[in-house]
Coordinates of C-alpha atoms and ligand atoms in Angstrom, one line a residue:
M12 CA 10.3 -10.7 3.6
S13 CA 10.8 -10.2 0.0
M14 CA 13.5 -7.3 -0.1
P15 CA 13.3 -4.9 -3.2
T16 CA 16.5 -5.6 -5.5
P17 CA 19.3 -3.3 -3.9
I18 CA 20.0 -0.2 -6.3
Q19 CA 23.3 1.0 -6.9
F20 CA 24.3 4.3 -7.7
L21 CA 27.4 5.0 -9.6
E22 CA 29.0 7.7 -11.7
T23 CA 28.3 7.9 -15.4
D24 CA 31.0 5.7 -17.2
L25 CA 30.5 5.9 -20.9
D26 CA 33.3 3.3 -21.6
A27 CA 31.8 0.8 -19.4
M28 CA 28.6 0.6 -21.6
A29 CA 30.0 -1.8 -24.3
E30 CA 30.8 -4.4 -21.5
A31 CA 27.5 -4.0 -19.6
N32 CA 25.5 -7.5 -19.0
G33 CA 21.7 -7.6 -19.2
R34 CA 20.1 -4.6 -20.1
L35 CA 21.3 -1.4 -20.9
V36 CA 19.1 1.9 -20.8
V37 CA 19.7 4.8 -22.6
M38 CA 17.6 7.8 -22.6
V39 CA 16.2 10.1 -25.6
T40 CA 13.8 13.1 -25.4
P41 CA 10.5 13.0 -26.9
D42 CA 11.8 15.9 -29.6
G43 CA 14.9 13.1 -30.7
K44 CA 17.5 14.6 -28.5
L45 CA 20.1 12.1 -27.4
D46 CA 22.0 12.6 -24.4
Q47 CA 25.8 11.7 -24.0
A48 CA 25.0 7.8 -23.1
A49 CA 22.4 7.6 -26.1
R50 CA 25.1 9.0 -28.5
R51 CA 27.6 6.5 -27.1
A52 CA 25.2 3.9 -27.8
N53 CA 24.4 5.0 -31.0
R54 CA 28.0 4.7 -32.0
L55 CA 28.5 1.4 -30.6
S56 CA 25.2 0.2 -32.5
K57 CA 26.6 1.8 -35.5
G58 CA 23.6 4.3 -35.7
A59 CA 20.8 2.1 -34.4
V60 CA 19.2 4.7 -32.1
A61 CA 19.5 7.4 -34.6
R62 CA 17.7 5.1 -37.2
F63 CA 15.1 4.7 -34.6
V64 CA 14.6 8.3 -33.8
E65 CA 14.5 9.3 -37.5
S66 CA 11.9 6.6 -38.1
D67 CA 8.2 7.0 -38.4
G68 CA 7.6 5.0 -35.5
F69 CA 9.4 7.6 -33.2
D70 CA 6.5 10.1 -34.1
K71 CA 3.9 7.9 -32.3
V72 CA 6.0 7.2 -29.1
K73 CA 5.0 9.4 -26.1
S74 CA 7.0 10.4 -23.2
G75 CA 7.6 7.6 -20.6
Q76 CA 7.6 4.8 -23.2
V77 CA 10.3 2.3 -23.5
V78 CA 11.5 0.9 -26.8
S79 CA 13.7 -2.3 -26.7
L80 CA 16.3 -3.0 -29.4
G81 CA 17.1 -7.1 -28.9
W82 CA 20.7 -8.1 -29.1
P83 CA 22.2 -4.9 -30.4
A84 CA 25.3 -5.0 -32.3
G85 CA 28.6 -3.5 -30.7
M86 CA 27.5 -4.4 -27.4
A87 CA 27.4 -7.0 -24.8
A88 CA 23.9 -6.4 -23.5
E89 CA 21.2 -8.5 -24.4
A90 CA 18.9 -5.4 -25.1
L91 CA 19.2 -1.6 -25.5
D92 CA 16.1 -0.1 -23.9
I93 CA 15.6 3.3 -25.2
L94 CA 13.5 5.5 -22.6
I95 CA 11.8 8.2 -24.2
I96 CA 11.5 10.8 -21.4
A97 CA 11.3 14.6 -21.4
R98 CA 14.2 16.4 -19.5
N99 CA 11.7 18.0 -16.9
A100 CA 9.3 15.0 -16.7
G101 CA 7.2 15.0 -13.5
A102 CA 8.0 12.6 -10.5
V103 CA 4.9 10.0 -11.6
E104 CA 5.7 10.0 -15.1
I105 CA 9.4 9.0 -14.4
R106 CA 8.5 6.6 -11.7
K107 CA 6.1 4.8 -14.2
A108 CA 8.9 4.7 -16.6
G109 CA 10.9 3.0 -14.1
A110 CA 8.5 0.4 -13.2
K111 CA 8.5 -0.3 -17.0
L112 CA 12.0 -0.9 -17.0
A113 CA 11.6 -3.2 -13.8
K114 CA 8.8 -5.1 -15.7
L115 CA 11.2 -5.8 -18.8
K116 CA 14.1 -6.5 -16.4
G117 CA 13.2 -9.9 -15.2
D118 CA 16.1 -11.9 -13.1
K119 CA 18.8 -9.9 -15.7
P120 CA 21.1 -7.2 -14.6
L121 CA 19.6 -3.6 -15.6
N122 CA 22.1 -1.1 -16.0
V123 CA 20.4 2.6 -16.6
M124 CA 22.2 5.5 -18.0
A125 CA 20.4 8.4 -16.3
G126 CA 23.2 11.0 -17.2
N127 CA 21.9 14.2 -15.6
L128 CA 18.2 13.2 -15.4
K129 CA 16.7 15.4 -12.5
G130 CA 14.3 12.8 -11.4
A131 CA 16.7 9.5 -11.2
A132 CA 15.5 8.9 -7.7
E133 CA 12.0 8.7 -8.7
L134 CA 13.3 6.3 -11.6
A135 CA 14.8 4.1 -8.9
L136 CA 11.5 4.0 -6.8
G137 CA 9.7 2.9 -9.9
I138 CA 12.0 0.3 -10.2
A139 CA 11.9 -0.9 -6.7
L140 CA 8.2 -1.1 -6.6
R141 CA 7.7 -3.0 -10.0
D142 CA 10.7 -5.3 -9.0
Y143 CA 8.3 -7.6 -6.8
S144 CA 7.3 -11.3 -7.1
F145 CA 5.4 -13.2 -4.4
N146 CA 6.9 -16.8 -5.0
N147 CA 7.5 -18.1 -1.6
H148 CA 5.2 -21.0 -2.1
K149 CA 6.6 -21.9 -5.8
T150 CA 8.7 -25.0 -5.1
S151 CA 10.4 -24.7 -8.8
E152 CA 11.7 -21.1 -7.9
K153 CA 14.7 -20.9 -5.7
A154 CA 13.9 -19.1 -2.6
D155 CA 16.6 -16.6 -3.4
A156 CA 16.7 -16.6 -7.2
E157 CA 19.5 -14.4 -8.0
A158 CA 17.8 -11.1 -9.0
G159 CA 19.8 -9.3 -11.2
D160 CA 21.9 -6.2 -9.9
V161 CA 20.2 -2.7 -10.7
T162 CA 22.7 0.0 -11.2
I163 CA 21.9 3.6 -12.1
Y164 CA 24.6 5.6 -13.4
H165 CA 24.4 9.3 -12.9
N166 CA 26.5 12.2 -13.2
V167 CA 26.1 13.2 -9.4
P168 CA 25.5 9.6 -8.0
E169 CA 25.7 10.6 -4.3
D170 CA 23.0 13.4 -4.5
I171 CA 20.6 11.1 -6.3
Q172 CA 21.1 8.4 -3.8
A173 CA 20.7 10.8 -0.9
V174 CA 17.3 11.7 -2.5
A175 CA 16.2 7.9 -3.2
K176 CA 16.9 7.1 0.2
P177 CA 13.8 7.8 1.9
L178 CA 11.8 6.8 -1.2
L179 CA 13.1 3.3 -1.3
A180 CA 11.8 3.1 2.1
V181 CA 8.3 3.7 0.6
A182 CA 9.4 0.4 -1.8
E183 CA 10.3 -1.7 1.2
G184 CA 7.1 -0.7 3.1
A185 CA 5.2 -1.5 0.0
H186 CA 6.8 -4.7 -0.5
F187 CA 6.1 -5.9 3.3
T188 CA 2.3 -5.0 2.7
R189 CA 2.3 -7.0 -0.6
D190 CA 3.7 -10.2 1.2
L191 CA 1.4 -9.8 4.0
V192 CA -1.8 -9.4 1.6
N193 CA -0.7 -12.1 -0.7
E194 CA -0.1 -14.7 2.0
P195 CA -2.8 -17.3 2.0
A196 CA -4.7 -17.6 5.4
N197 CA -3.2 -20.9 6.5
V198 CA 0.2 -18.9 6.7
L199 CA -0.8 -15.6 7.7
T200 CA -3.0 -16.5 10.9
T201 CA -3.4 -13.8 13.3
T202 CA -0.7 -15.3 15.3
E203 CA 1.6 -15.2 12.4
F204 CA 0.6 -11.9 11.3
A205 CA 1.4 -10.5 15.0
N206 CA 4.8 -12.2 14.9
R207 CA 5.8 -10.7 11.7
L208 CA 5.0 -7.1 13.2
E209 CA 6.8 -8.0 16.6
E210 CA 9.7 -8.1 14.3
M211 CA 9.8 -4.8 13.4
K212 CA 11.0 -4.1 16.9
S213 CA 14.4 -4.3 15.5
L214 CA 13.5 -0.9 13.5
G215 CA 13.1 0.7 16.4
L216 CA 9.3 0.6 16.8
K217 CA 7.5 -0.1 19.8
I218 CA 5.2 -2.9 19.3
E219 CA 2.6 -4.3 21.8
V220 CA 0.2 -7.1 21.3
L221 CA -3.2 -7.5 23.0
E222 CA -4.6 -10.7 23.6
E223 CA -7.9 -11.9 24.0
K224 CA -7.9 -11.5 27.8
D225 CA -6.7 -7.9 27.3
L226 CA -9.4 -7.5 24.7
E227 CA -11.8 -8.5 26.9
K228 CA -10.9 -6.4 29.7
L229 CA -10.8 -3.5 27.3
G230 CA -14.8 -4.2 26.6
M231 CA -13.9 -4.7 22.7
R232 CA -16.9 -7.0 22.3
T233 CA -17.7 -6.3 19.0
L234 CA -14.2 -7.0 17.7
L235 CA -14.2 -10.1 19.6
S236 CA -17.6 -11.1 18.4
V237 CA -16.1 -11.4 15.1
G238 CA -13.2 -13.8 16.1
Q239 CA -15.2 -15.9 18.1
G240 CA -16.0 -18.4 15.5
S241 CA -12.5 -18.9 14.7
D242 CA -9.8 -21.2 16.4
S243 CA -7.2 -18.6 15.5
P244 CA -7.2 -15.7 18.5
S245 CA -8.2 -12.3 17.7
K246 CA -5.6 -10.0 18.4
V247 CA -4.9 -5.9 18.7
V248 CA -1.4 -4.9 17.5
V249 CA 0.0 -1.5 18.5
M250 CA 2.8 0.2 16.5
E251 CA 4.4 3.0 17.8
W252 CA 6.7 5.3 15.9
N253 CA 8.0 8.4 18.0
G254 CA 10.3 10.3 16.0
G255 CA 8.5 13.6 16.5
E256 CA 8.4 16.2 19.4
K257 CA 8.0 14.5 22.7
G258 CA 4.4 14.4 23.8
A259 CA 2.9 16.0 20.6
A260 CA -0.4 14.2 19.6
P261 CA 0.3 11.4 17.1
L262 CA -1.6 10.4 13.8
A263 CA -3.2 7.4 14.5
L264 CA -3.8 4.7 11.3
V265 CA -6.1 2.0 12.0
G266 CA -6.5 -1.3 10.0
K267 CA -8.8 -4.2 9.4
G268 CA -7.0 -7.1 9.5
V269 CA -9.6 -9.6 8.6
V270 CA -7.1 -12.8 7.9
F271 CA -9.8 -14.5 6.2
D272 CA -13.5 -13.6 5.8
T273 CA -16.0 -16.4 5.2
G274 CA -18.9 -14.3 6.2
G275 CA -19.2 -16.1 9.1
I276 CA -22.9 -17.7 9.4
S277 CA -24.0 -15.1 6.8
L278 CA -21.7 -17.4 4.7
K279 CA -20.5 -16.0 1.3
P280 CA -20.8 -17.9 -1.8
A281 CA -18.0 -20.3 -2.7
G282 CA -17.2 -18.5 -5.9
G283 CA -14.3 -16.1 -5.4
M284 CA -14.3 -16.7 -1.7
E285 CA -10.5 -17.4 -1.9
D286 CA -9.9 -13.9 -2.4
M287 CA -11.0 -13.0 1.0
T288 CA -7.4 -13.7 2.2
M289 CA -6.8 -9.9 1.3
D290 CA -9.2 -8.9 3.7
M291 CA -6.3 -8.2 5.9
G292 CA -5.4 -5.3 3.4
G293 CA -6.0 -2.3 5.7
A294 CA -3.9 -3.8 8.3
G295 CA -1.1 -4.7 5.8
V296 CA -1.1 -0.9 4.6
V297 CA -0.8 0.3 8.2
S298 CA 1.9 -2.1 8.9
G299 CA 3.9 -1.1 5.6
V300 CA 3.7 2.8 6.3
M301 CA 4.8 2.0 9.9
R302 CA 7.9 0.3 8.3
T303 CA 8.6 2.9 6.0
L304 CA 8.4 5.7 8.7
A305 CA 10.7 3.6 10.7
L306 CA 13.2 2.8 7.6
R307 CA 13.4 6.6 6.7
G308 CA 13.5 7.9 10.3
A309 CA 10.3 10.1 10.1
K310 CA 10.4 13.1 12.4
A311 CA 6.8 12.4 13.5
N312 CA 4.8 10.8 16.0
V313 CA 2.7 8.1 14.3
V314 CA 0.8 4.9 16.0
G315 CA -0.6 2.0 13.9
L316 CA -3.1 -0.4 15.4
V317 CA -4.5 -3.1 13.6
G318 CA -7.3 -5.4 14.5
L319 CA -6.6 -9.2 13.9
V320 CA -9.2 -11.5 13.7
E321 CA -10.7 -14.2 11.4
N322 CA -14.3 -14.6 10.5
M323 CA -15.4 -18.1 10.6
P324 CA -18.6 -20.2 10.9
S325 CA -18.7 -22.6 14.0
G326 CA -20.9 -23.7 16.8
N327 CA -19.8 -20.6 18.8
A328 CA -19.8 -18.0 16.1
T329 CA -21.8 -15.1 16.2
R330 CA -25.5 -15.7 15.0
P331 CA -27.3 -12.9 12.8
G332 CA -29.5 -11.2 15.0
D333 CA -27.3 -11.1 18.2
V334 CA -26.7 -7.9 20.0
V335 CA -23.1 -7.1 21.2
K336 CA -21.6 -4.1 23.1
S337 CA -18.8 -2.1 21.9
M338 CA -16.0 -0.6 23.8
K339 CA -17.4 2.9 23.6
G340 CA -20.7 1.4 25.1
D341 CA -23.2 1.4 22.3
T342 CA -25.1 -1.6 21.3
V343 CA -25.0 -3.3 17.7
E344 CA -27.5 -5.5 16.2
I345 CA -25.5 -8.0 14.0
I346 CA -27.9 -8.7 11.0
N347 CA -25.3 -9.7 8.7
T348 CA -22.1 -11.7 10.4
D349 CA -20.3 -10.7 6.6
A350 CA -20.4 -6.7 7.7
E351 CA -17.7 -7.7 10.2
G352 CA -15.0 -5.2 9.1
R353 CA -16.8 -2.4 10.9
L354 CA -17.2 -4.2 14.1
V355 CA -13.5 -4.8 14.2
L356 CA -12.6 -1.1 13.4
C357 CA -15.1 0.4 15.6
D358 CA -13.4 -0.9 18.7
V359 CA -10.2 -0.4 17.4
M360 CA -10.6 3.1 16.5
W361 CA -12.5 3.8 19.8
Y362 CA -9.4 2.2 21.7
A363 CA -7.2 4.7 19.5
Q364 CA -8.8 7.8 20.5
D365 CA -9.2 6.9 24.0
R366 CA -5.6 6.0 24.4
F367 CA -3.6 8.2 22.2
K368 CA -5.8 11.3 21.8
P369 CA -4.5 11.6 18.2
A370 CA -4.4 14.6 16.3
G371 CA -6.0 13.0 13.2
M372 CA -7.0 9.3 12.7
I373 CA -7.0 7.4 9.4
D374 CA -8.6 3.8 9.0
L375 CA -8.1 1.5 6.1
A376 CA -10.2 -1.5 5.5
T377 CA -11.2 -3.8 2.7
L378 CA -14.9 -2.9 4.0
T379 CA -17.3 -3.2 1.5
G380 CA -18.1 -4.6 -2.3
A381 CA -20.2 -1.7 -2.8
I382 CA -17.1 0.6 -3.2
I383 CA -16.0 -1.7 -6.2
V384 CA -19.4 -1.1 -7.8
G385 CA -19.0 2.5 -7.3
L386 CA -15.5 3.2 -8.0
G387 CA -14.0 -0.1 -9.6
H388 CA -10.3 -0.6 -9.0
D389 CA -8.9 2.8 -9.9
N390 CA -9.8 4.7 -6.9
A391 CA -10.0 4.2 -3.3
G392 CA -13.3 5.7 -1.6
V393 CA -12.6 8.5 0.6
F394 CA -14.9 9.6 3.6
S395 CA -14.0 12.3 6.1
N396 CA -15.3 14.6 8.8
D397 CA -12.8 17.0 8.1
D398 CA -11.6 19.0 4.9
R399 CA -8.5 20.1 5.8
L400 CA -7.0 16.4 6.5
C401 CA -9.2 15.0 3.4
N402 CA -7.8 17.5 1.0
A403 CA -4.2 17.2 2.1
F404 CA -4.9 13.3 1.9
L405 CA -6.3 13.7 -1.7
K406 CA -3.5 15.8 -2.7
A407 CA -0.8 13.5 -1.1
A408 CA -2.5 10.5 -3.1
E409 CA -2.5 12.4 -6.4
A410 CA 1.2 13.2 -6.0
E411 CA 1.8 9.4 -5.5
G412 CA -0.2 8.3 -8.5
E413 CA -2.6 6.6 -6.2
G414 CA -6.4 6.9 -7.0
A415 CA -8.4 8.3 -4.4
W416 CA -12.0 9.7 -4.5
R417 CA -14.0 11.4 -1.8
M418 CA -17.4 10.3 -1.2
P419 CA -20.3 11.8 0.7
L420 CA -21.4 11.2 4.4
G421 CA -25.0 12.5 5.5
Q422 CA -27.7 12.3 8.3
G423 CA -29.9 10.3 5.7
Y424 CA -27.3 7.5 5.3
D425 CA -26.9 7.5 9.3
D426 CA -30.6 7.2 9.6
L427 CA -30.4 3.5 7.6
L428 CA -28.5 2.3 10.7
K429 CA -31.6 2.3 13.3
S430 CA -32.2 -0.8 14.9
R431 CA -35.4 -1.9 16.7
I432 CA -33.6 -3.3 19.7
A433 CA -30.3 -2.0 19.9
D434 CA -28.2 1.3 19.6
M435 CA -27.7 0.5 15.7
K436 CA -27.6 -2.4 13.3
N437 CA -24.5 -3.5 11.5
V438 CA -25.8 -2.9 7.7
G439 CA -27.8 -0.1 6.2
G440 CA -29.1 -2.4 3.2
R441 CA -28.0 -2.3 -0.5
P442 CA -28.4 1.5 -1.4
G443 CA -25.2 3.3 -0.6
G444 CA -23.8 0.5 1.0
S445 CA -20.0 1.7 1.2
I446 CA -21.6 4.9 2.7
T447 CA -23.7 3.4 5.3
A448 CA -20.7 1.3 6.5
A449 CA -18.7 4.9 6.8
Q450 CA -21.4 6.1 8.7
F451 CA -21.2 3.3 10.9
L452 CA -17.7 3.7 11.5
K453 CA -18.5 7.7 11.9
R454 CA -20.6 7.0 15.3
F455 CA -17.2 5.7 16.9
V456 CA -15.4 8.9 15.9
K457 CA -15.1 11.5 18.7
D458 CA -16.4 15.1 17.4
E459 CA -13.0 16.5 18.0
T460 CA -10.8 14.2 16.0
P461 CA -10.3 14.8 12.3
W462 CA -10.7 11.6 10.6
I463 CA -10.6 9.7 7.2
H464 CA -12.1 6.4 6.4
L465 CA -10.2 4.9 3.1
D466 CA -12.4 1.9 1.8
I467 CA -9.5 0.0 -0.3
A468 CA -11.7 -3.2 -1.2
G469 CA -11.3 -2.3 -5.0
V470 CA -7.3 -1.4 -5.0
A471 CA -5.7 -3.5 -2.3
S472 CA -5.3 -6.7 -4.6
L473 CA -6.0 -6.7 -8.6
K474 CA -6.6 -9.5 -11.2
S475 CA -4.3 -7.8 -13.3
E476 CA -1.1 -5.9 -13.0
S477 CA -0.9 -2.1 -12.4
D478 CA 1.5 0.5 -12.9
Y479 CA 3.5 -0.3 -10.0
A480 CA 2.7 -3.7 -9.1
P481 CA 2.2 -7.3 -10.8
K482 CA -0.9 -9.1 -10.4
G483 CA -1.9 -9.5 -6.9
A484 CA -1.4 -7.1 -3.7
T485 CA -0.8 -3.5 -4.6
G486 CA 0.6 -1.9 -1.5
W487 CA -1.9 1.1 -2.6
G488 CA -1.7 3.9 0.1
V489 CA 1.9 3.2 1.6
A490 CA 3.2 6.0 -0.6
A491 CA 0.1 8.3 -0.2
L492 CA 0.1 8.1 3.7
N493 CA 3.9 8.3 3.9
R494 CA 3.6 11.6 1.9
L495 CA 0.9 12.9 4.0
V496 CA 2.8 12.2 7.2
S497 CA 5.6 14.0 5.6
D498 CA 3.4 17.1 4.5
M499 CA 1.3 17.7 7.8
F500 CA 3.1 15.8 10.7
E501 CA 6.6 16.3 10.0
S502 CA 8.6 19.5 11.1
Ligands
BES33 N1 -14.5 -7.9 3.2 C1 -15.9 -7.9 2.6 C2 -15.8 -6.8 1.6 C3 -15.0 -6.7 0.4 C4 -15.7 -7.4 -0.9 C5 -13.4 -6.9 0.3 C6 -14.8 -7.7 -2.1 C7 -12.9 -7.2 -1.0 C8 -13.4 -7.5 -1.8 C9 -16.7 -7.3 3.7 O1 -16.3 -8.2 4.8 C10 -17.9 -7.5 3.3 O2 -18.4 -9.0 3.5 N2 -19.0 -6.9 3.1 C11 -20.1 -6.8 2.7 C12 -21.2 -6.0 3.4 C13 -22.6 -6.3 3.4 C14 -23.0 -7.7 4.1 C15 -23.4 -5.2 4.0 C16 -20.3 -6.8 1.3 O3 -19.9 -5.9 0.7 O4 -21.0 -7.5 0.4
MN34 MN1 -17.2 -10.0 5.1
ZN35 ZN1 -14.5 -8.4 5.3

């Protein structure tokens, strides 16, 4: 997997600044105050930093912005980056600034003179999150292109390093998610996905792979009906992290892992179908969160379950009109084989509750195009039967700068799922398409289970770069869910 570039934390060394290679970053406050390192850079460059601060241009810059001076006089660095940042800037602001530095960095060494910046660990996380590229399949790029070192100089580097350690676990989890989501479907088959998860045993996670015969025995017919047209075997992978009190009910995370969604017999149009390699985004986030929790040794019990299937048309694929029975026992009339995510999730969610009796359950899925119509690419859709859990999640998402917006549920939407011949249909029509999808899932949530459904179709992968990620997979949700675990489930 692509690991975030390691970040070194060293004690402030002003004398090393003149000789630093690559890029050198110093900080100035929005009201124009230079810290010690900025003053040294100013002296070395014969007053360039002060001239910038006194220029008209400085009045227009905002906190969090970076202004670069190329090939500065008096120093070896090829660029002097001036980061304008308030001394008391918030975590998200500092993190975004770090991401800007990582974007400038390229493959050059990056030396950040953070002085006594309190949020220097957040700066490190921002750098680590944005310092990502998916180039496994570019033959021109060396497999291990030597990424430039990142060094953060700070007055108390040990303290910053200690705070940064669990944060950098978030970056590594998010990179894992992105690698899975970016991977094409001929490489990331259901089998390859399961193999990559099994490798996480080395981190102390308990990993179990349920094969088709196991799923048959459990009665997961709706999940199996999605994969039955594919040559790739359907699987459910269970990942357990038991860092909390022995016997304490876990949080269950459930992910949609459709490694490719052609739509099945209800075939999708050709244009844009290639994007459906990301239809395992929910499973990708669940996997990334589990990795983060293991890396930072979270003191919580969390179980991650992913349903891995491929939705293909074939001679034995599910037909529109087929009726299948879920593990719960309810029957579903499959009107549209392209509404397959809910068929996968409903069985895995039921299994999760049946086996683990979780204290809470959160499912993630690139479930509907309708959520993109409603919320665009800035917010995931949040559906819940429990205000406490939901509000805690919304708070965590906000703190991490990951967009999330609550959507309604209600009997009227549920009514749209009535079927003439079975217990329900798998689609409710165009109006409120994301909500009827959520209502379908809700039928598989036990009354006593606090539950959140996250529709991440609009946020899992983007055509343009975002604050923390280049184009492509974002890793949205890894940070928010990790924070939710620490806020609500850790002692
Ligand atoms: N995987 C898609 C949803 C999707 C669309 C994800 C765009 C990411 C980007 C899902 O399986 C799907 O096909 N949903 C249908 C549901 C419809 C048939 C009720 C949709 O949204 O059109
Ligand atoms: Mn589909
Ligand atoms: Zn899908």
